[in-house]
Short mmCIF file of C-alpha atoms in Angstrom, two decimals:
data_model
loop_
_atom_site.label_atom_id
_atom_site.label_comp_id
_atom_site.label_asym_id
_atom_site.label_seq_id
_atom_site.Cartn_x
_atom_site.Cartn_y
_atom_site.Cartn_z
CA MET A 1 -17.19 105.21 72.01
CA GLY A 2 -18.02 105.42 68.36
CA VAL A 3 -16.08 108.58 68.02
CA VAL A 4 -13.21 107.42 69.89
CA VAL A 5 -13.02 104.19 67.41
CA ARG A 6 -13.64 106.47 64.46
CA ALA A 7 -10.62 108.99 65.37
CA ARG A 8 -8.45 105.85 65.94
CA THR A 9 -9.31 104.51 62.86
CA GLY A 10 -8.77 107.90 60.87
CA LEU A 11 -5.33 108.33 62.54
CA ALA A 12 -4.12 104.84 61.51
CA GLN A 13 -5.34 105.54 57.96
CA ALA A 14 -3.46 108.77 58.27
CA ARG A 15 -0.62 107.21 59.25
CA GLN A 16 -0.58 104.33 56.64
CA TRP A 17 -1.09 107.22 53.87
CA LEU A 18 2.04 109.05 55.46
CA ARG A 19 4.16 105.83 54.79
CA HIS A 20 3.57 105.70 51.35
CA PRO A 21 6.53 106.80 49.05
CA MET A 22 4.35 109.67 47.30
CA ALA A 23 3.01 111.17 50.46
CA PRO A 24 5.95 114.16 50.33
CA TYR A 25 4.58 115.14 46.81
CA PHE A 26 1.11 115.58 47.75
CA ILE A 27 1.89 117.21 50.97
CA LEU A 28 4.34 119.82 49.33
CA ILE A 29 1.86 120.60 46.87
CA GLY A 30 -0.67 121.30 49.20
CA ALA A 31 1.32 123.12 51.59
CA THR A 32 2.81 125.27 48.93
CA ALA A 33 -0.51 126.21 47.21
CA LEU A 34 -2.08 127.22 50.52
CA LEU A 35 0.87 129.25 51.56
CA VAL A 36 0.78 131.18 48.18
CA GLY A 37 -2.92 131.68 48.66
CA ILE A 38 -2.70 132.79 52.08
CA GLY A 39 0.24 135.16 50.73
CA LEU A 40 -1.99 136.61 48.18
CA LEU A 41 -4.59 137.46 50.43
CA GLU A 42 -2.62 138.80 53.18
CA VAL A 43 -0.46 140.84 50.65
CA TYR A 44 -3.98 142.21 49.24
CA SER A 45 -4.90 143.05 52.66
CA ALA A 46 -1.58 144.73 54.04
CA SER A 47 -0.90 146.88 51.05
CA THR A 48 -4.37 148.40 49.54
CA THR A 49 -4.70 150.44 52.70
CA ASN A 50 -1.44 151.46 52.94
CA ASN A 51 -1.14 152.34 49.07
CA LEU A 52 -4.21 154.81 49.87
CA VAL A 53 -2.51 156.36 52.67
CA THR A 54 0.73 156.98 50.72
CA GLY A 55 -1.12 157.92 47.41
CA LYS A 56 -0.36 154.85 45.34
CA PRO A 57 -2.39 152.83 43.14
CA GLU A 58 -4.88 150.85 45.66
CA LEU A 59 -4.38 147.35 43.88
CA GLY A 60 -0.68 148.02 42.38
CA THR A 61 0.99 145.71 44.81
CA ILE A 62 -1.27 142.94 44.65
CA ALA A 63 -1.48 143.19 41.01
CA LYS A 64 2.19 142.63 40.86
CA GLN A 65 2.20 139.95 43.27
CA ALA A 66 -0.73 138.09 41.43
CA ALA A 67 1.18 138.26 37.97
CA SER A 68 4.20 137.00 39.69
CA ALA A 69 1.95 133.93 41.04
CA ALA A 70 0.63 133.66 37.49
CA ILE A 71 4.32 133.10 36.25
CA GLY A 72 5.68 131.04 39.27
CA VAL A 73 2.64 128.59 39.16
CA PRO A 74 3.26 127.31 35.51
CA LEU A 75 7.21 127.88 36.42
CA LEU A 76 6.54 125.29 39.08
CA ILE A 77 4.56 122.90 36.80
CA VAL A 78 7.25 123.07 34.07
CA ALA A 79 9.96 122.53 36.77
CA ALA A 80 8.14 119.49 38.24
CA ARG A 81 8.20 117.88 34.62
CA LEU A 82 11.97 118.27 33.98
CA PRO A 83 14.27 115.41 34.45
CA VAL A 84 17.19 115.30 36.94
CA ARG A 85 19.49 115.75 33.87
CA VAL A 86 18.19 119.02 32.91
CA TYR A 87 18.88 120.62 36.44
CA ARG A 88 22.34 119.24 36.21
CA LEU A 89 22.84 120.92 32.89
CA MET A 90 21.40 124.09 34.07
CA ALA A 91 23.98 124.47 37.29
CA TYR A 92 26.90 126.13 35.50
CA PRO A 93 25.18 128.50 33.18
CA LEU A 94 22.82 129.44 36.00
CA LEU A 95 25.56 130.25 38.11
CA ILE A 96 27.58 132.53 35.54
CA VAL A 97 24.57 134.17 34.76
CA THR A 98 23.80 134.85 38.51
CA LEU A 99 27.33 136.07 39.25
CA LEU A 100 27.19 138.50 36.24
CA LEU A 101 23.79 139.84 37.28
CA LEU A 102 25.31 140.20 41.03
CA VAL A 103 28.21 142.32 39.68
CA ALA A 104 25.83 144.35 37.41
CA VAL A 105 23.76 145.01 40.81
CA LEU A 106 26.85 146.79 42.22
CA ALA A 107 27.66 148.62 39.00
CA PHE A 108 23.92 149.79 38.17
CA GLY A 109 21.74 148.58 40.79
CA GLN A 110 18.76 150.56 42.53
CA VAL A 111 19.50 151.60 45.90
CA SER A 112 16.51 150.96 48.36
CA THR A 113 15.21 153.35 51.02
CA GLY A 114 17.11 151.28 53.54
CA GLY A 115 20.37 152.03 51.79
CA ASN A 116 20.82 148.24 50.50
CA GLN A 117 21.69 148.04 46.86
CA ASN A 118 19.99 144.88 45.88
CA TRP A 119 17.82 145.77 42.79
CA LEU A 120 18.50 145.68 39.05
CA VAL A 121 16.05 147.32 36.88
CA LEU A 122 15.97 145.97 33.23
CA GLY A 123 13.33 147.81 31.34
CA PRO A 124 9.87 147.29 32.96
CA LEU A 125 11.36 144.54 35.05
CA THR A 126 12.82 144.99 38.56
CA ILE A 127 14.51 141.90 39.91
CA GLN A 128 16.80 140.97 43.08
CA PRO A 129 19.74 138.52 41.55
CA SER A 130 20.69 137.68 45.07
CA GLU A 131 17.35 135.70 45.25
CA PHE A 132 18.10 133.69 42.18
CA ALA A 133 21.64 133.10 43.58
CA LYS A 134 20.27 130.73 46.03
CA PHE A 135 18.82 128.34 43.50
CA ALA A 136 22.02 128.67 41.44
CA LEU A 137 24.16 127.65 44.28
CA VAL A 138 22.04 124.71 45.33
CA LEU A 139 22.20 123.39 41.47
CA TRP A 140 25.91 124.19 41.38
CA GLY A 141 26.86 122.86 44.90
CA ALA A 142 24.80 119.68 44.55
CA ASP A 143 26.19 118.64 41.03
CA LEU A 144 30.05 119.75 42.05
CA LEU A 145 29.76 117.51 45.36
CA ASP A 146 28.07 114.69 43.66
CA ARG A 147 30.74 114.61 40.90
CA LYS A 148 33.53 114.66 43.23
CA GLU A 149 31.85 112.01 45.69
CA LYS A 150 34.93 109.70 45.72
CA ARG A 151 37.42 112.69 46.23
CA LEU A 152 35.63 114.12 49.23
CA THR A 153 37.80 112.33 51.65
CA SER A 154 40.54 115.05 51.42
CA TRP A 155 39.99 118.49 52.84
CA ASP A 156 41.26 120.49 49.78
CA HIS A 157 38.77 118.66 47.58
CA LEU A 158 35.68 119.04 50.22
CA ILE A 159 36.12 122.74 50.61
CA VAL A 160 37.40 123.94 47.25
CA PRO A 161 35.68 125.36 45.21
CA LEU A 162 32.36 124.99 47.08
CA LEU A 163 33.34 127.57 49.85
CA PRO A 164 35.16 129.89 47.85
CA MET A 165 32.57 130.12 45.36
CA ALA A 166 29.80 130.50 48.10
CA GLY A 167 32.20 132.92 49.77
CA VAL A 168 32.16 135.23 46.29
CA ILE A 169 28.35 134.97 46.07
CA ILE A 170 28.08 135.99 49.78
CA GLY A 171 30.57 138.82 49.39
CA LEU A 172 28.85 140.49 46.43
CA VAL A 173 25.44 140.19 48.22
CA MET A 174 27.20 141.88 51.21
CA LEU A 175 28.60 144.60 49.22
CA GLY A 176 24.81 145.42 48.46
CA GLY A 177 24.32 145.71 52.03
CA ASP A 178 21.85 142.47 52.24
CA MET A 179 22.98 140.58 55.42
CA GLY A 180 19.81 138.45 55.51
CA THR A 181 20.02 137.04 52.25
CA SER A 182 23.86 136.32 52.99
CA MET A 183 22.69 134.25 56.18
CA VAL A 184 20.44 132.10 53.89
CA ILE A 185 23.14 131.58 50.98
CA ALA A 186 25.43 130.49 54.16
CA ALA A 187 22.81 127.97 55.37
CA ILE A 188 22.77 126.65 51.96
CA ALA A 189 26.34 125.94 51.76
CA PHE A 190 26.42 124.32 55.31
CA SER A 191 23.44 121.98 54.20
CA LEU A 192 25.31 120.87 51.32
CA LEU A 193 28.53 120.05 53.53
CA PHE A 194 26.41 118.35 56.19
CA VAL A 195 24.66 115.96 53.78
CA VAL A 196 28.35 114.92 52.33
CA GLY A 197 29.61 114.27 55.86
CA ALA A 198 31.73 117.22 56.49
CA PRO A 199 33.53 116.64 59.96
CA ALA A 200 32.37 118.48 63.09
CA ARG A 201 35.33 120.34 63.48
CA LEU A 202 35.06 121.99 60.01
CA PHE A 203 31.78 123.26 60.91
CA THR A 204 33.20 124.51 64.24
CA VAL A 205 35.70 126.41 62.16
CA LEU A 206 32.99 127.68 59.84
CA THR A 207 30.65 128.72 62.52
CA GLY A 208 33.48 130.86 64.08
CA GLY A 209 34.46 132.43 61.04
CA ALA A 210 31.16 133.20 60.06
CA ALA A 211 30.35 134.84 63.53
CA GLY A 212 33.28 136.87 63.11
CA LEU A 213 32.13 138.14 59.66
CA ALA A 214 28.65 138.80 60.86
CA THR A 215 30.25 140.92 63.79
CA LEU A 216 32.18 142.73 61.48
CA ALA A 217 29.25 143.42 58.91
CA VAL A 218 26.91 144.68 62.01
CA LEU A 219 30.03 146.97 63.03
CA ILE A 220 30.61 148.70 59.95
CA ARG A 221 26.96 150.02 59.63
CA PRO A 222 25.50 151.90 62.70
CA SER A 223 22.00 151.31 61.90
CA ARG A 224 22.88 147.17 62.32
CA VAL A 225 24.65 148.46 65.47
CA ARG A 226 21.56 150.16 66.69
CA ARG A 227 19.13 147.20 65.96
CA PHE A 228 21.40 144.62 67.28
CA THR A 229 22.03 146.47 70.52
CA GLU A 230 18.27 146.87 70.95
CA PHE A 231 17.64 143.26 70.16
CA LEU A 232 20.15 142.40 73.11
CA SER A 233 18.83 144.71 75.60
CA SER A 234 15.02 145.55 75.50
CA SER A 235 15.30 148.31 78.02
CA ALA A 236 17.46 150.07 75.33
CA ALA A 237 15.07 149.81 72.64
CA ASP A 238 13.58 153.04 70.92
CA PRO A 239 10.01 152.48 70.14
CA THR A 240 10.12 155.59 67.87
CA GLY A 241 13.33 155.01 66.14
CA THR A 242 15.08 151.79 65.16
CA GLY A 243 12.81 149.83 67.49
CA TYR A 244 9.51 151.11 65.90
CA GLN A 245 8.89 148.42 63.35
CA ALA A 246 9.41 145.48 65.91
CA ALA A 247 7.21 147.51 68.44
CA GLN A 248 4.43 147.80 65.85
CA GLY A 249 4.62 143.79 64.86
CA PHE A 250 4.46 143.11 68.48
CA SER A 251 1.54 145.29 68.73
CA ALA A 252 -0.17 143.39 65.70
CA LEU A 253 0.45 140.14 66.86
CA SER A 254 -0.79 140.69 70.26
CA SER A 255 -4.13 142.39 69.26
CA GLY A 256 -4.72 139.22 67.16
CA GLY A 257 -6.11 137.25 70.32
CA TRP A 258 -7.26 133.66 69.53
CA PHE A 259 -9.12 133.87 66.38
CA GLY A 260 -7.95 137.42 64.97
CA VAL A 261 -9.61 140.60 64.12
CA GLY A 262 -10.92 139.37 60.75
CA LEU A 263 -9.40 138.97 57.41
CA GLY A 264 -8.98 142.67 56.14
CA ALA A 265 -9.55 144.30 59.51
CA SER A 266 -5.78 144.91 60.58
CA ARG A 267 -5.36 148.15 62.03
CA GLU A 268 -1.54 148.27 61.79
CA LYS A 269 -1.71 148.05 57.94
CA TRP A 270 -2.88 151.86 58.01
CA GLY A 271 0.79 152.95 57.62
CA GLN A 272 1.67 151.97 61.37
CA LEU A 273 3.60 148.67 60.58
CA PRO A 274 6.61 149.15 57.98
CA GLU A 275 6.97 146.75 55.27
CA ALA A 276 3.79 145.07 56.60
CA GLN A 277 3.54 143.15 52.97
CA THR A 278 6.95 142.10 52.82
CA ASP A 279 9.41 141.30 55.86
CA PHE A 280 6.45 141.49 58.57
CA ILE A 281 3.52 139.96 56.96
CA PHE A 282 3.28 137.40 59.61
CA ALA A 283 2.58 139.98 62.10
CA ILE A 284 -0.33 140.85 59.77
CA ILE A 285 -1.40 137.48 59.53
CA GLY A 286 -1.49 136.98 63.26
CA GLU A 287 -3.51 140.09 63.72
CA GLU A 288 -6.27 139.14 61.43
CA MET A 289 -5.97 135.31 61.76
CA GLY A 290 -5.20 135.07 65.23
CA LEU A 291 -3.05 132.57 66.88
CA PHE A 292 -4.79 129.62 65.43
CA GLY A 293 -4.45 131.17 62.01
CA ALA A 294 -0.73 131.81 62.54
CA LEU A 295 0.14 128.27 63.98
CA ALA A 296 -1.85 127.04 61.00
CA VAL A 297 0.81 129.00 58.75
CA LEU A 298 3.62 127.44 60.66
CA ALA A 299 2.30 123.88 60.42
CA LEU A 300 2.17 124.55 56.63
CA PHE A 301 5.89 125.42 56.51
CA VAL A 302 6.86 122.45 58.93
CA LEU A 303 4.99 120.05 56.23
CA VAL A 304 6.99 121.83 53.71
CA GLY A 305 10.09 121.03 55.53
CA TYR A 306 9.07 117.48 56.27
CA SER A 307 8.47 116.85 52.58
CA GLY A 308 11.72 117.99 51.40
CA LEU A 309 13.42 115.98 54.31
CA ARG A 310 11.55 113.02 52.99
CA ILE A 311 12.56 113.29 49.57
CA ALA A 312 16.22 113.86 50.42
CA LEU A 313 16.38 110.90 52.83
CA SER A 314 14.86 108.26 50.28
CA ALA A 315 17.17 109.42 47.47
CA GLN A 316 19.70 106.85 45.96
CA ASP A 317 20.83 109.47 43.58
CA GLY A 318 23.58 111.54 45.07
CA PHE A 319 22.64 114.90 43.47
CA ILE A 320 18.71 114.57 44.24
CA ARG A 321 19.91 113.94 47.74
CA LEU A 322 22.06 116.85 47.90
CA ALA A 323 19.89 119.28 46.07
CA SER A 324 16.72 118.35 48.21
CA ALA A 325 18.45 118.80 51.39
CA ALA A 326 20.00 122.22 50.38
CA VAL A 327 16.81 123.59 48.92
CA THR A 328 15.10 122.57 52.35
CA GLY A 329 17.94 124.14 54.19
CA TRP A 330 17.39 127.25 52.47
CA LEU A 331 13.46 127.49 52.79
CA MET A 332 13.58 126.29 56.41
CA ALA A 333 16.61 128.87 57.23
CA GLN A 334 14.89 131.72 55.64
CA THR A 335 11.42 130.93 57.27
CA LEU A 336 13.34 130.94 60.71
CA ILE A 337 14.98 134.21 60.12
CA ASN A 338 11.94 136.09 58.93
CA LEU A 339 9.83 134.68 62.00
CA GLY A 340 12.52 135.21 64.39
CA ALA A 341 12.76 138.84 63.48
CA VAL A 342 8.97 139.18 63.82
CA LEU A 343 8.59 137.36 67.05
CA GLY A 344 11.59 139.07 68.46
CA ALA A 345 13.75 135.90 68.86
CA LEU A 346 16.17 137.22 66.34
CA PRO A 347 17.35 140.83 65.06
CA ILE A 348 15.57 142.13 61.97
CA ALA A 349 17.20 140.94 59.01
CA GLY A 350 14.87 141.97 56.09
CA VAL A 351 14.18 138.61 54.91
CA PRO A 352 10.80 137.79 53.23
CA LEU A 353 8.75 134.88 54.25
CA PRO A 354 8.85 132.24 51.63
CA PHE A 355 5.76 131.74 49.37
CA VAL A 356 3.97 134.46 51.56
CA SER A 357 5.52 137.78 51.41
CA TYR A 358 5.39 140.30 48.33
CA GLY A 359 8.07 140.00 45.82
CA GLY A 360 8.47 138.08 42.59
CA SER A 361 12.18 137.90 42.87
CA SER A 362 11.46 135.86 46.16
CA LEU A 363 8.59 133.83 44.87
CA LEU A 364 9.65 132.84 41.47
CA PRO A 365 12.93 130.81 42.69
CA SER A 366 11.23 129.31 45.64
CA LEU A 367 8.24 127.91 43.41
CA ALA A 368 11.09 126.68 41.11
CA ALA A 369 12.73 125.04 43.78
CA VAL A 370 9.60 123.40 45.00
CA GLY A 371 9.00 122.24 41.50
CA MET A 372 12.60 120.71 41.38
CA LEU A 373 11.66 118.86 44.56
CA LEU A 374 8.37 117.52 43.00
CA SER A 375 10.30 116.25 39.99
CA PHE A 376 12.85 114.46 42.15
CA ALA A 377 9.98 112.87 44.09
CA ARG A 378 8.27 111.60 40.72
CA THR A 379 11.65 110.73 39.32
CA GLN A 380 12.43 108.30 42.56
CA TYR A 381 9.08 106.66 42.38
CA ARG A 382 9.14 105.89 38.92
CA ARG A 383 12.61 104.32 39.25
CA GLY A 384 11.42 102.50 42.07
CA GLU A 385 13.85 103.91 44.36
CA VAL A 386 11.69 104.49 47.18
CA ASP A 387 9.43 102.07 49.27
CA ASP A 388 6.73 102.65 51.83
CA LEU A 389 8.01 103.45 55.38
CA PRO A 390 8.06 100.29 57.64
CA ASP A 391 5.40 100.14 60.21
CA ASP A 392 7.90 99.51 62.88
CA ALA A 393 11.45 98.60 63.20
CA SER A 394 10.70 94.85 63.37
CA SER A 395 9.18 95.03 59.91
CA GLY A 396 12.32 93.95 58.26
CA ALA A 397 12.38 96.89 55.57
CA PRO A 398 15.65 98.49 55.22
CA ALA A 399 16.16 101.83 57.33
CA PRO A 400 16.06 104.96 55.58
CA ALA A 401 19.47 106.62 54.59
CA LYS A 402 20.63 109.61 56.95
CA LEU A 403 21.66 112.94 55.99
CA GLY A 404 25.28 113.66 56.69
CA SER A 405 26.29 109.83 56.37
CA ARG A 406 28.63 108.11 53.55
CA THR A 407 28.65 104.64 52.62
CA PRO A 408 30.83 102.19 54.76
CA LYS A 409 33.96 102.70 52.36
CA ALA A 410 33.75 106.18 51.98
CA ARG A 411 33.37 106.85 55.55
CA ASP A 412 36.63 104.57 56.19
CA ARG A 413 38.54 106.91 53.46
CA ALA A 414 37.30 109.70 55.29
CA ALA A 415 38.24 108.87 58.76
CA GLU A 416 41.62 107.83 57.16
CA LYS A 417 42.33 111.09 55.38
CA LEU A 418 40.19 113.84 56.81
CA GLY A 419 41.70 112.71 60.38
CA ASN A 420 45.01 113.57 58.97
CA PRO A 421 44.57 116.81 56.69
CA SER A 422 48.18 117.04 55.91
#
């Protein structure tokens, strides 16, 4: 009985702690730190052996990732201290710089072995501007929609210029061949529209249009056609061709068992699994840490998503609400696309796992975005704009805001004008 009593007491204390307005702040710090740490450990494990096999410097990959983390952590700390007005001031300059870099990639970019033109070499630095475009769209879109809040009752202000600009960014990224990143950018735009309460029929039209464009993007590249065909029909998969990476990923996951083969003991990293330290690092995690380790990593991503949503739901400032929801949509969409590919639930899209996969161009914007969420949480707490969550519905405390909703007056105007878009 003593054990049961202590367990109940611990659960009650945990629930009480979760109701504290600063709980998302500390959960986000802890979950992000653990994911970055696991990422460094697994990038080291997945890359060193493969580097030896391919004749590259043994510690070359982990040295670059550690350098990115050494830059990213201070960047997160600085971002967590910046006031909200600084993020709003950054919106347009960052968008303009990102667009120029995306154009520069198409003109001078480096073509990868897979045929994508995503990378820009600037002296000793190699960057992927499409990763920074996610952060730029979050800031610009949130600032734009917050400024236009009273005019979002008409279709033209709701759609323009957010969707045309998102379309330009997606188009530039797609011209470089990166369909996975384009899907994440589209998820950011959808998140922003959802938060401002865009009507369901707009999402129906956008989803249909996105599906048509995605189909066209698949059909114009034979390698995508083969990947998609093999995804739809496992009997048609070629384990020695385009299905090789998926087959090796399944082999790594299935060999991990409950507790894994041990850190550093992966067999697939010996050159069998392509992109083991990037797109398919979760397969190495499953092999070395087993089912329990893989579930623990999934739980950390759930905590990141939970924290981001809590910050967005408690926000009274429109920009904070929009930007927090958009960042959460970005990170969760990218996580789902990556894990879906590794687990065979989605076609392979070449999207890195946030905070974990190798690549400074992915890690730095993600850590900066988390730092921004931390800044928002601190700002709201200092302003007294958030309260403890109520114990139950009868507590009399005000219910948290719902994403995708407007004030009563705004809803009335939207119902009147959006119902008659002409």
